[in-house]
XYZ file of C-alpha atoms in Angstrom:
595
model
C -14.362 8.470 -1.776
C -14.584 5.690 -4.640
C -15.737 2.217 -3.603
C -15.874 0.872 -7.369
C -15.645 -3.118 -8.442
C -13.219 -2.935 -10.559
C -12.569 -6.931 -11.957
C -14.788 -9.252 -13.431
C -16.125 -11.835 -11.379
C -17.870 -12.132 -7.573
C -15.804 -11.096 -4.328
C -14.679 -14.211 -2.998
C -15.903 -15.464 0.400
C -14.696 -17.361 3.244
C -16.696 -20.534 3.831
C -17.188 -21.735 7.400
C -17.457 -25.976 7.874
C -18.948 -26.951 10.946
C -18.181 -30.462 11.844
C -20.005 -32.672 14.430
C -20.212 -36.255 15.311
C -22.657 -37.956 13.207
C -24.166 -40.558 15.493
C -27.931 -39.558 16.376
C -30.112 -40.215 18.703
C -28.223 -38.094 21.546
C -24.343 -37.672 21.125
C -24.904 -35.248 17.415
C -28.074 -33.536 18.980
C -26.385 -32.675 22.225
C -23.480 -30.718 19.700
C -25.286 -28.808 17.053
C -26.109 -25.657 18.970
C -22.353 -25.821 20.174
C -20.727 -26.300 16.953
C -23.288 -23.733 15.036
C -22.474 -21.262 17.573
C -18.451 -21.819 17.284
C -19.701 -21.259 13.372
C -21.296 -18.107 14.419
C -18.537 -16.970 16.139
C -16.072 -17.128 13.773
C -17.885 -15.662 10.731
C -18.180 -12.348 13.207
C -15.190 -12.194 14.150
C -14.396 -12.114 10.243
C -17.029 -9.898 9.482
C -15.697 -7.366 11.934
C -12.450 -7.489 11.197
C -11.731 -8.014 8.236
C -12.043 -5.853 4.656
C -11.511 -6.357 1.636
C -8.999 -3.994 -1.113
C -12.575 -2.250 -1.703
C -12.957 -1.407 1.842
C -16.504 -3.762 2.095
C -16.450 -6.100 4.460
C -15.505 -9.785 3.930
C -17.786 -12.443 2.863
C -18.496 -14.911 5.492
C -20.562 -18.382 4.318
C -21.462 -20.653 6.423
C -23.094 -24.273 5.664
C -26.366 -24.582 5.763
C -26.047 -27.623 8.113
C -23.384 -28.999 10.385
C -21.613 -31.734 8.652
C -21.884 -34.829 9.997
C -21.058 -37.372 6.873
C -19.711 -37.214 3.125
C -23.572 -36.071 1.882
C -23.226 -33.132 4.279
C -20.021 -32.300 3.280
C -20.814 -32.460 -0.414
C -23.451 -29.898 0.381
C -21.188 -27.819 2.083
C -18.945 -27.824 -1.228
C -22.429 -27.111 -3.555
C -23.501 -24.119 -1.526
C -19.881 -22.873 -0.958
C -19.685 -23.269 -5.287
C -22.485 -21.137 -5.662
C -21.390 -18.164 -3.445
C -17.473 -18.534 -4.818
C -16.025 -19.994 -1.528
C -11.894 -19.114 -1.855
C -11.058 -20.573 1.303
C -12.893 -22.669 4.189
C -12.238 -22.396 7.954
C -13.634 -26.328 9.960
C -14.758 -25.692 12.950
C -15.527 -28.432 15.680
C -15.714 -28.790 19.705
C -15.998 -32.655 19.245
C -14.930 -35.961 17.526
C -15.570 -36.018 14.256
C -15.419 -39.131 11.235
C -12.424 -36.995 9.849
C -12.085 -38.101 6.146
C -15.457 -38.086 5.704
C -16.096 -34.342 6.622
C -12.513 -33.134 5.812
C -12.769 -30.045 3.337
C -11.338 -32.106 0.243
C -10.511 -29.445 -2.350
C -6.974 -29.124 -3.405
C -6.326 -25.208 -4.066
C -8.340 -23.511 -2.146
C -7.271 -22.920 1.447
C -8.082 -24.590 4.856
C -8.352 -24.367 8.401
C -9.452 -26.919 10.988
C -10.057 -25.152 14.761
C -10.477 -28.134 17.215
C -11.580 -26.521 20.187
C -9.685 -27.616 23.096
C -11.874 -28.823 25.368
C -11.921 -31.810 28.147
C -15.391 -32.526 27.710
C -15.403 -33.442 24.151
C -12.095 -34.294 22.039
C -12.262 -31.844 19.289
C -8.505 -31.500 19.717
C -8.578 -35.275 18.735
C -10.281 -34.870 15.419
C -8.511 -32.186 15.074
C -5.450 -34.120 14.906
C -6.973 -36.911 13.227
C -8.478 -34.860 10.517
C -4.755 -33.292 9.358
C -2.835 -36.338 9.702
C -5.690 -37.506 7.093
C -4.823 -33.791 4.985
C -0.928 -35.394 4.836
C -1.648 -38.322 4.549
C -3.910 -37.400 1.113
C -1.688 -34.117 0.056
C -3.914 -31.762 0.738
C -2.221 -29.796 3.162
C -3.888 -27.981 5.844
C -3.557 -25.374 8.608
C -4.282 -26.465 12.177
C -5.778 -24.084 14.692
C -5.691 -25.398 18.793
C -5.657 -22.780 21.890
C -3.646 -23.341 24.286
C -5.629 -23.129 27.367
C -8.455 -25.252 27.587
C -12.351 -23.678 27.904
C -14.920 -25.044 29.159
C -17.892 -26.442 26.779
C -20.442 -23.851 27.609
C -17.542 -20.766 26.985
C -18.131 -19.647 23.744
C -15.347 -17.183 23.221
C -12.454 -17.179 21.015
C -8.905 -17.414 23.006
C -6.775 -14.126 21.841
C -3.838 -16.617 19.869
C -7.123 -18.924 17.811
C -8.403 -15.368 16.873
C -5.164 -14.690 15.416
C -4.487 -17.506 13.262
C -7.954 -16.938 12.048
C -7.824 -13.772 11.074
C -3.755 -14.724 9.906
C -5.037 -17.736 7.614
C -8.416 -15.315 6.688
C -6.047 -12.981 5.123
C -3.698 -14.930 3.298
C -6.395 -16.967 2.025
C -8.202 -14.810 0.515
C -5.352 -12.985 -1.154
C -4.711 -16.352 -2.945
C -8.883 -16.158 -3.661
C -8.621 -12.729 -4.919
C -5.718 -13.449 -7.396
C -7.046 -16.272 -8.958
C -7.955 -15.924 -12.664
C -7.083 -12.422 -12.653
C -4.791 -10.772 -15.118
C -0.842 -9.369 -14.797
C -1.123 -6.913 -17.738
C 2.788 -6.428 -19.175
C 2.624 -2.971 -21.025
C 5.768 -3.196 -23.238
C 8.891 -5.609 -22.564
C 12.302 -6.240 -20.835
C 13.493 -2.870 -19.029
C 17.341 -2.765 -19.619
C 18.144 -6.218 -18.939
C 16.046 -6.556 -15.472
C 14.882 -10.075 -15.135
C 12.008 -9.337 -13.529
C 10.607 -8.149 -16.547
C 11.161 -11.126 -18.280
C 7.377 -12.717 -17.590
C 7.086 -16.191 -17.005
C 4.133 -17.255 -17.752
C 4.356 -20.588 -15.929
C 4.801 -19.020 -12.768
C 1.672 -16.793 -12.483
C -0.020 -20.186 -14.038
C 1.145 -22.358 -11.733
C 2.042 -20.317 -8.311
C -0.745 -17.551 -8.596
C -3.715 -19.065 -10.574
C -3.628 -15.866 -13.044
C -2.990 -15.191 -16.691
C -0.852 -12.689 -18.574
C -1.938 -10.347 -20.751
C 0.231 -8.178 -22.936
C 0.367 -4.474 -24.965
C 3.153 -2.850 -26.961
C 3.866 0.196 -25.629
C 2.366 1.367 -29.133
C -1.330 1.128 -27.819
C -0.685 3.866 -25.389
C 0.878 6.001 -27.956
C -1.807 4.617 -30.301
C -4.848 6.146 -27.158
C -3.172 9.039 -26.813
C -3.013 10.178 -30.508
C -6.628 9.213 -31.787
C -7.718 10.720 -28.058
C -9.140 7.500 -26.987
C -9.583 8.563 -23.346
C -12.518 10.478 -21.817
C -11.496 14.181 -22.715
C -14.006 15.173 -19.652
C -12.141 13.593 -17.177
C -8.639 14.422 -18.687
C -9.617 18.406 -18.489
C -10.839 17.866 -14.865
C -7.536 16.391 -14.174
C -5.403 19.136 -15.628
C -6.787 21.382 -13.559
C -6.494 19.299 -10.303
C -3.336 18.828 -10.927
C -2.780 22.618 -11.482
C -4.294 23.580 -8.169
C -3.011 20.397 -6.113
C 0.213 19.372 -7.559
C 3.728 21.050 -6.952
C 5.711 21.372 -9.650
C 9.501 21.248 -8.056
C 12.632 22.800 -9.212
C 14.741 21.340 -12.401
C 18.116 20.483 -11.874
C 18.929 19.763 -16.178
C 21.778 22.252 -16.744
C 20.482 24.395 -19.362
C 21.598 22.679 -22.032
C 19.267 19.827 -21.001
C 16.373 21.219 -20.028
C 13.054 21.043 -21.546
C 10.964 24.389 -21.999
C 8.472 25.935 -20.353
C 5.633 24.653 -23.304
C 7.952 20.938 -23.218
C 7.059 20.519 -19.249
C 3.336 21.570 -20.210
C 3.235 19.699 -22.760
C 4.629 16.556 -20.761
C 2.730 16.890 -17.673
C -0.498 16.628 -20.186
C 0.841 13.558 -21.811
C 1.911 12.449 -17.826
C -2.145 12.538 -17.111
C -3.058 10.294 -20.555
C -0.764 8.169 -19.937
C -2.033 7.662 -15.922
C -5.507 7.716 -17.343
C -4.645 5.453 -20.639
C -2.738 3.152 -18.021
C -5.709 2.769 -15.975
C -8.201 2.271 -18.498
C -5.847 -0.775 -20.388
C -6.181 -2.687 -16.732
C -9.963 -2.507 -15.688
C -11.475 -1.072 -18.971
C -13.625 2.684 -18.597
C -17.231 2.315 -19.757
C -16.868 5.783 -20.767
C -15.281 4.750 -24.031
C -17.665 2.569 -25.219
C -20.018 5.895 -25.439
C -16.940 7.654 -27.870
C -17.161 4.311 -30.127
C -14.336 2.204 -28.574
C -16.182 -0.682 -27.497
C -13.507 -3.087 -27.760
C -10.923 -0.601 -25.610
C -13.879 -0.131 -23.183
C -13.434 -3.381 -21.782
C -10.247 -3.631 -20.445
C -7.683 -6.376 -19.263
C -9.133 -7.668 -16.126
C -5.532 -6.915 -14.489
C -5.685 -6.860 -10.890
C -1.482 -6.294 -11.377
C 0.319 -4.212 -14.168
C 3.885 -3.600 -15.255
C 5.216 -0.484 -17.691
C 8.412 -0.951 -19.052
C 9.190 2.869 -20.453
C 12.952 2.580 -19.667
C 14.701 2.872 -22.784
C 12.358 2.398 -25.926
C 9.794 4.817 -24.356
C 11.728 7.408 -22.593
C 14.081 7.699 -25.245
C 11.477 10.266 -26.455
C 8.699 10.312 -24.505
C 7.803 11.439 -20.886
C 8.624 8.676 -18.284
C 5.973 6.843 -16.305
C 6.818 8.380 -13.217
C 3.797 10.606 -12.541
C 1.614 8.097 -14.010
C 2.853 5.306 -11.822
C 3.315 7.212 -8.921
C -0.833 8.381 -8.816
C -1.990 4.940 -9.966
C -0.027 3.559 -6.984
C -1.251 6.235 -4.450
C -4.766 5.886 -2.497
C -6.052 9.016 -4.792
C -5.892 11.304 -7.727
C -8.096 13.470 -9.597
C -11.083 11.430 -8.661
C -11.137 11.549 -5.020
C -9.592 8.764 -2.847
C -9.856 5.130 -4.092
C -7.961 1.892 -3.995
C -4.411 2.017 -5.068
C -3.823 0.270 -8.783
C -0.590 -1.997 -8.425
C 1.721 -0.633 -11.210
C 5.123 -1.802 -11.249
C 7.966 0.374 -12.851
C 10.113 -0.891 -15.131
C 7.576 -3.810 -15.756
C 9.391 -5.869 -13.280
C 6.274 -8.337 -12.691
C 8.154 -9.944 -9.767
C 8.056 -6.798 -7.352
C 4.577 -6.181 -8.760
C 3.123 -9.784 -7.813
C 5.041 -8.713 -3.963
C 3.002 -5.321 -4.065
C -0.353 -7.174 -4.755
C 0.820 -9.281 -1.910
C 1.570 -6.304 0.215
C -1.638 -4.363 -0.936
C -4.291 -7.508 -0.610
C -2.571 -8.435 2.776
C -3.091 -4.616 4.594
C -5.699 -3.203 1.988
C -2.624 -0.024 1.630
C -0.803 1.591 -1.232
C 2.750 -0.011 -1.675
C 6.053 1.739 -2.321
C 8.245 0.419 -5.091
C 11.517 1.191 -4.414
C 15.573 0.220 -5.307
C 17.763 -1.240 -2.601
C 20.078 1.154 -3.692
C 22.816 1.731 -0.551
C 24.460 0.502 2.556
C 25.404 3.172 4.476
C 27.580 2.301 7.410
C 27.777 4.193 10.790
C 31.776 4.516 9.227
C 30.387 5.703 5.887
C 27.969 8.292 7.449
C 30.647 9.585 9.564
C 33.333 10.034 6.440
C 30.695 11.816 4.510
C 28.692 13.823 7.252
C 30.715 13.602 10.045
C 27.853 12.760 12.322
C 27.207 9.555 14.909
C 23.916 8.881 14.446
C 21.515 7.410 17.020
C 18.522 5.454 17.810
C 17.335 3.412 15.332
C 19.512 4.348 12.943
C 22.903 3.887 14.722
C 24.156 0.894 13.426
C 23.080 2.180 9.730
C 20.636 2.466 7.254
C 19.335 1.335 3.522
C 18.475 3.847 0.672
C 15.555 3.232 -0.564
C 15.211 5.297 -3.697
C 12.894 4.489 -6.751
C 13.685 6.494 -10.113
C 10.498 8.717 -9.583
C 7.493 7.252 -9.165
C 6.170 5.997 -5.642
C 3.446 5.783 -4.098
C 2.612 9.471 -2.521
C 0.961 7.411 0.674
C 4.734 6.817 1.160
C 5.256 10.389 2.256
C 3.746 9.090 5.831
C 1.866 12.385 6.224
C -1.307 9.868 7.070
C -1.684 9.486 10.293
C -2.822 6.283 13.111
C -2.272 7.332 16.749
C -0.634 10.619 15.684
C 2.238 8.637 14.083
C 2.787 8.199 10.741
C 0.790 5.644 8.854
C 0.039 4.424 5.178
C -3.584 3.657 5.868
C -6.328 1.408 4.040
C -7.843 4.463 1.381
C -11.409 4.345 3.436
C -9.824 5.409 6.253
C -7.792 8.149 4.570
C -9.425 12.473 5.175
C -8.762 14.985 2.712
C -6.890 16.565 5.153
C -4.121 13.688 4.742
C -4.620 14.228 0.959
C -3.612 17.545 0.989
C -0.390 17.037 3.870
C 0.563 14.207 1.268
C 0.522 16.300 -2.051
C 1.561 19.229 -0.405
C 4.869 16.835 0.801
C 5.601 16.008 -2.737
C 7.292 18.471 -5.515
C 7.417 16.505 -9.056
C 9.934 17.262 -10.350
C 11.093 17.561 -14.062
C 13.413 14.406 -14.758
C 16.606 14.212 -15.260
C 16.863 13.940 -19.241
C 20.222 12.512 -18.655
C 18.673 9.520 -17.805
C 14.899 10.579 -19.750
C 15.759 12.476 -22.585
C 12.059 12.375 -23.402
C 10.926 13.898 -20.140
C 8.445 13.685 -17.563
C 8.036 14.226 -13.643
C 9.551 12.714 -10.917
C 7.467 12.223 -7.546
C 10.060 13.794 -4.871
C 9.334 13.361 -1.347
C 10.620 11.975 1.606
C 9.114 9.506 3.649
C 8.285 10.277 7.319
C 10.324 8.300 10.047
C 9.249 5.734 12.863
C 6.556 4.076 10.665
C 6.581 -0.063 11.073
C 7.363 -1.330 7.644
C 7.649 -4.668 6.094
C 10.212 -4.853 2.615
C 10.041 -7.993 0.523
C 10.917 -9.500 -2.298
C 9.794 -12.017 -5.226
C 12.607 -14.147 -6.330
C 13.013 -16.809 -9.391
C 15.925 -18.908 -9.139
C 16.726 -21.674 -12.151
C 15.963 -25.229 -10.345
C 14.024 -23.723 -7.768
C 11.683 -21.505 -8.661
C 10.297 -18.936 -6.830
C 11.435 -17.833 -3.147
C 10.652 -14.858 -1.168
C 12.533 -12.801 0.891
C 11.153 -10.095 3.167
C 12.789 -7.925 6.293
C 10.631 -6.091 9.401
C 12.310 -2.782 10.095
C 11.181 0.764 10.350
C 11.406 3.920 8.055
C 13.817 6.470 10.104
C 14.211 10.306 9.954
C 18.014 11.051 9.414
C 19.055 14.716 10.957
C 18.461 17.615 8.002
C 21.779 18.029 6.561
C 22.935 14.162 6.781
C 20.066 13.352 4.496
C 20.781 16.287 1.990
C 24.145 15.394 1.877
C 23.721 11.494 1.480
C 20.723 12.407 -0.909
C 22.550 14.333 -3.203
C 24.818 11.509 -4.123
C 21.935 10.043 -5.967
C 19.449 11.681 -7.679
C 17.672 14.620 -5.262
C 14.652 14.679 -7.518
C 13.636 11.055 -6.736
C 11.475 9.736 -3.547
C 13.349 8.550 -0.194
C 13.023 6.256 2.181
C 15.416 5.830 4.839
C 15.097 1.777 6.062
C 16.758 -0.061 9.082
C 15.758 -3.622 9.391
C 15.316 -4.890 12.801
C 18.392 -7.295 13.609
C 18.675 -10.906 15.318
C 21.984 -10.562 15.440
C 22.211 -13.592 12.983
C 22.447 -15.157 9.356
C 20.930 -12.667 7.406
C 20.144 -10.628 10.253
C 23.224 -9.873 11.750
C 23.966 -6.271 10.965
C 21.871 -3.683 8.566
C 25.204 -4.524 5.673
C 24.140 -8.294 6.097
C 20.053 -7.782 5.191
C 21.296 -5.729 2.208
C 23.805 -8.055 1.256
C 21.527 -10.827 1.463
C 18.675 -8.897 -1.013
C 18.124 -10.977 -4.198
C 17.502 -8.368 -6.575
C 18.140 -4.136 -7.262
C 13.893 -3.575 -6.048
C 11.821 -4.240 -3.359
C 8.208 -3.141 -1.931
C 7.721 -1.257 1.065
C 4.199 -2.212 2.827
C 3.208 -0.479 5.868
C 3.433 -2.843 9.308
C 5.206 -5.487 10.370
C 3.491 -8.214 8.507
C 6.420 -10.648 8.009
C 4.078 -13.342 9.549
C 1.267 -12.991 7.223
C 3.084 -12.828 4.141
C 5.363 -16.584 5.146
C 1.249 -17.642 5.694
C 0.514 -16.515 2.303
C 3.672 -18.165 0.950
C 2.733 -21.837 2.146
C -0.455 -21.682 0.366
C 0.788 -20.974 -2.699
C 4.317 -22.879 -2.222
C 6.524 -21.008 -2.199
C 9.626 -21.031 0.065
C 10.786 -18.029 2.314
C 14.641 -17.878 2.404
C 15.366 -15.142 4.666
C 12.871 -13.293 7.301
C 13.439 -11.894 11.171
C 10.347 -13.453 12.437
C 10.591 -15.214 15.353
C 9.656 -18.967 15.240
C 6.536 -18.523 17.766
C 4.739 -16.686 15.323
C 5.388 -18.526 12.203
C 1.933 -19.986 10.745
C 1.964 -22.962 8.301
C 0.085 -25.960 7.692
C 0.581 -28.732 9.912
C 2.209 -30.915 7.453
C 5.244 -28.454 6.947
C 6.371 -30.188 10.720
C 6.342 -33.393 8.699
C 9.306 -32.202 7.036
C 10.911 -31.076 9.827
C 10.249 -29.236 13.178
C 14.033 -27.648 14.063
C 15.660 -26.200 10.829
C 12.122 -24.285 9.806
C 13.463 -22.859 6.808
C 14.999 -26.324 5.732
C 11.600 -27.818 6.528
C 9.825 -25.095 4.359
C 11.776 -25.528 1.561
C 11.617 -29.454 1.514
C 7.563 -28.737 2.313
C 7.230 -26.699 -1.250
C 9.634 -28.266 -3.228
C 7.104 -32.128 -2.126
C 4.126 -30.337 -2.579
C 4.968 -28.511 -6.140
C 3.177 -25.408 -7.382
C -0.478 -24.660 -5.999
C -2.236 -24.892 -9.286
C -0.209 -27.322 -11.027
């Protein structure tokens, strides 16, 4: 099991504020054990909760001295500099001189808790302190229980400790972003806009840069053999002994050889490894003489455009994607890379969302079909049940997914896509013994390559979403909670074989409202903004419309009920009735987090 740093720069940490009243001489001495503990508190409940994508626990910070006054608060900001603070959590049981302790920083995240308490009115500062946030633009989240403790209980109420842990996570996926790299291997994909990069958008929204290779420099590595050849034979034969190599459907006329498909699943493993090494750089290389290549891109996200110029002649990036994607390959279990096919950079920046949100490999996949109860019936002649009864979504992706998506990992003895520190080598093996690759279909890749084929487990929680750009609005994103189903044998052949059998399924049902968007299962597909999605494991609808204030960006269709919607306190400035109205006029004041 591989826990590796893999990007340049520290792990970002969460920076705890705590606030006090600043008169001496008996009201601030009678608070500081209080509000250090509440300080305490919060930085273990972090601690032991949370992880980061590198499966160490988060970075907790917390001032070296409650801040009672602007010179506390300023060295608050110093220390939090030095140990690169992404995001800072205030916490106070009392009145506090609220802009003169208020976390002042403009892009980086934060939380106020005013503990509600009758003896002292940190609920009041608490209010105090955000109407000073709106009232400056710097919008911040507001935490307040809803029962009130008494001062001496130093417990966290169940609904604080989950808008802790709710803002913890989002904020520190905006941290972890930051002045990283989207590396765009190649171009446009046949026409898909998401593969048209806009630079202003990771600039602005995410805080990162773009870097950018012709698909030549892959070509270019695997030629001159700029890779480490130890670690390419070590992968042939793991894949020989671990990998199934499924039946090929190419008529005869179509089909590669025997010494083609050896050939291809050789250049499949360079171009996994080349892939790799082009994101976060392989030290190894510097020892063959490639100094320059040994560095890398610093690319937290990547996107591979093969489809046509590539695959036109050479093997897809299906196998490739599909292992960088999973939680493991030839070197043991490790993080999932974020790969996107088709270099669609949009559903790549909502699998690092995905991925930094639950720490778990993410499925790209198409939104490719409806089927209706009616259409299911026609076609099968089946009613189906549960779940599924009033339909279901194809999710299909032209070969390369994730292999966690196979749900052979396990939480509870249900199926699970699980954080890769948690994952055996048992659930290894289940996984790559549930997936045949496949040789593609050279109607579509007349160059070749293998196609990840599996399908994915039913009854798992899931989460699909969506990066949008719309002219005059900018970005938007969608997302739908649901659940992956299991569809009886022979209705899934037969539906399956309408597409393409050799690529990865998941069957999807979204669960309904019974309005807008959400009124039936052809409504949420309908509704979808674009021919891809990502597939994260949970229902983590609420995090990711957390994650979408901070950076400002709107969410225009979710099933999450109001009660558990998380934003900063100024967003009910805009409007506390039409949400998604409110949300939209929110963003739209507030403009672009880094702009």
């Amino acid at each position: 099991m591989t826990k590796v740093e893999r990007l340049i720069g520290n792990r970002p940490a969460i920076g705890i504020r705590p606030t006090i009243d600043g008169r001496r001489k008996g009201v601030r001495e009678s608070l500081e054990e209080k509000t250090m503990t509440m300080a305490q508190s919060v930085a273990t409940l972090l601690e032991s909760s949370l992880y980061d994508n590198h499966g160490e626990s988060v970075r907790v910070v917390i001032a070296d001295q409650c801040i009672g006054g602007v010179a506390e608060a300023a060295e608050a900001k110093a220390k939090f500099a030095q140990e690169s603070v992404g995001l800072t959590i205030t916490v106070t049981p009392c009145w506090c001189y609220g802009s003169e302790t208020m976390d002042m920083d403009p892009v980086k995240p934060n939380a106020i808790w005013g503990f509600n308490g009758t003896e002292r009115p940190g609920a009041v500062y608490l209010a105090a302190v955000l109407a000073a946030h709106n009232q400056k633009g710097i919008p911040a989240f507001g935490i307040y229980g809803r029962d009130v403790q008494d001062i001496e209980d130093e417990t966290i109420p169940v609904d604080v400790q989950e808008k802790l842990l709710r803002f913890a996570k989002a904020g520190l996926t905006v941290a972890m972003m930051r002045d990283q790299s989207y590396l765009s291997m190649g171009s446009v994909s046949m026409g898909i806009a998401g593969s048209m990069i806009d630079e202003d958008f990771f600039q602005d929204y995410l805080g990162m840069r773009n870097e950018y290779v012709d698909m030549t420099e892959i070509l270019r590595r695997v030629q001159e053999e700029i890779y480490d050849p130890d670690e390419f034979e070590r992968a042939c034969l793991w894949v020989k002994d671990n990998c199934h190599i499924g039946a090929d459907r190419n008529p005869k006329s179509r089909a590669r050889s025997d010494q083609e498909k050896e050939e291809d699943l050789k250049m499949s493993i360079k171009m996994a490894m080349i892939t790799r090494d082009l994101m976060v750089g392989n030290e190894k290389l510097a020892d063959l003489g490639y100094k320059e290549e040994a560095t890398g891109r610093n690319a937290i996200a990547s996107g591979f455009q093969g489809q046509r110029q590539w695959t036109d002649f050479l093997p897809n990036g299906d196998f490739m994607e599909a292992f960088l994607n999973s939680s493991f390959d030839w070197n043991g279990i490790r993080a999932p890379y974020i790969v996107a096919t088709e270099n669609d950079s949009l559903n790549a920046v909502t699998m690092l969302f995905g991925h930094l949100l639950t720490n778990t490999a993410q499925i790209f996949a198409d939104v490719r079909t409806y089927w209706s109860p009616s259409a299911i019936k026609r076609v099968t002649g089946e009613n189906l049940e549960g779940k599924a009864r009033h339909g279901v979504i194809h999710l299909i992706n032209s070969g390369a997914a994730a292999l966690d998506g196979t749900g052979e990992q396990e939480i509870g003895g249900t199926p699970a896509m699980k954080p890769f520190w948690q994952i055996t080598e048992d659930e290894v093996r289940k996984c790559l013994d549930a997936t045949s690759f496949r040789p593609a279909n050279t109607e579509y890749f007349r160059g070749g390559g293998f196609s990840s084929n599996f399908l994915t487990k039913g009854n798992m929680p899931v989460t699909i979403a969506r990066l949008n750009l719309v002219k005059g609005l900018g970005p938007v994103l969608q997302l739908a909670e649901g659940y992956t189903v299991t569809l009886p044998k022979h209705v899934h052949q037969l539906l399956d074989e309408r597409t393409d059998p050799t690529w990865p399924t998941t069957w999807f049902v979204p669960t309904l409202t019974g309005e807008g968007a959400f009124k039936d299962v052809y409504s949420v597909m309908n509704h979808w903004g674009a021919n891809h999605c990502v597939v994260s494991y949970g229902h983590i609808g609420a995090d990711l419309i957390t994650l979408a204030s901070m950076l400002r960006i709107p969410v225009n269709m979710h099933n999450i009920s109001n009660e558990a919607i998380f934003r900063p306190s100024a967003w009910s400035m805009f409007g506390s009735y039409d949400l998604e109205g409110a949300d939209y006029r929110a963003c739209s004041n507030y403009g672009p987090l880094y702009r």
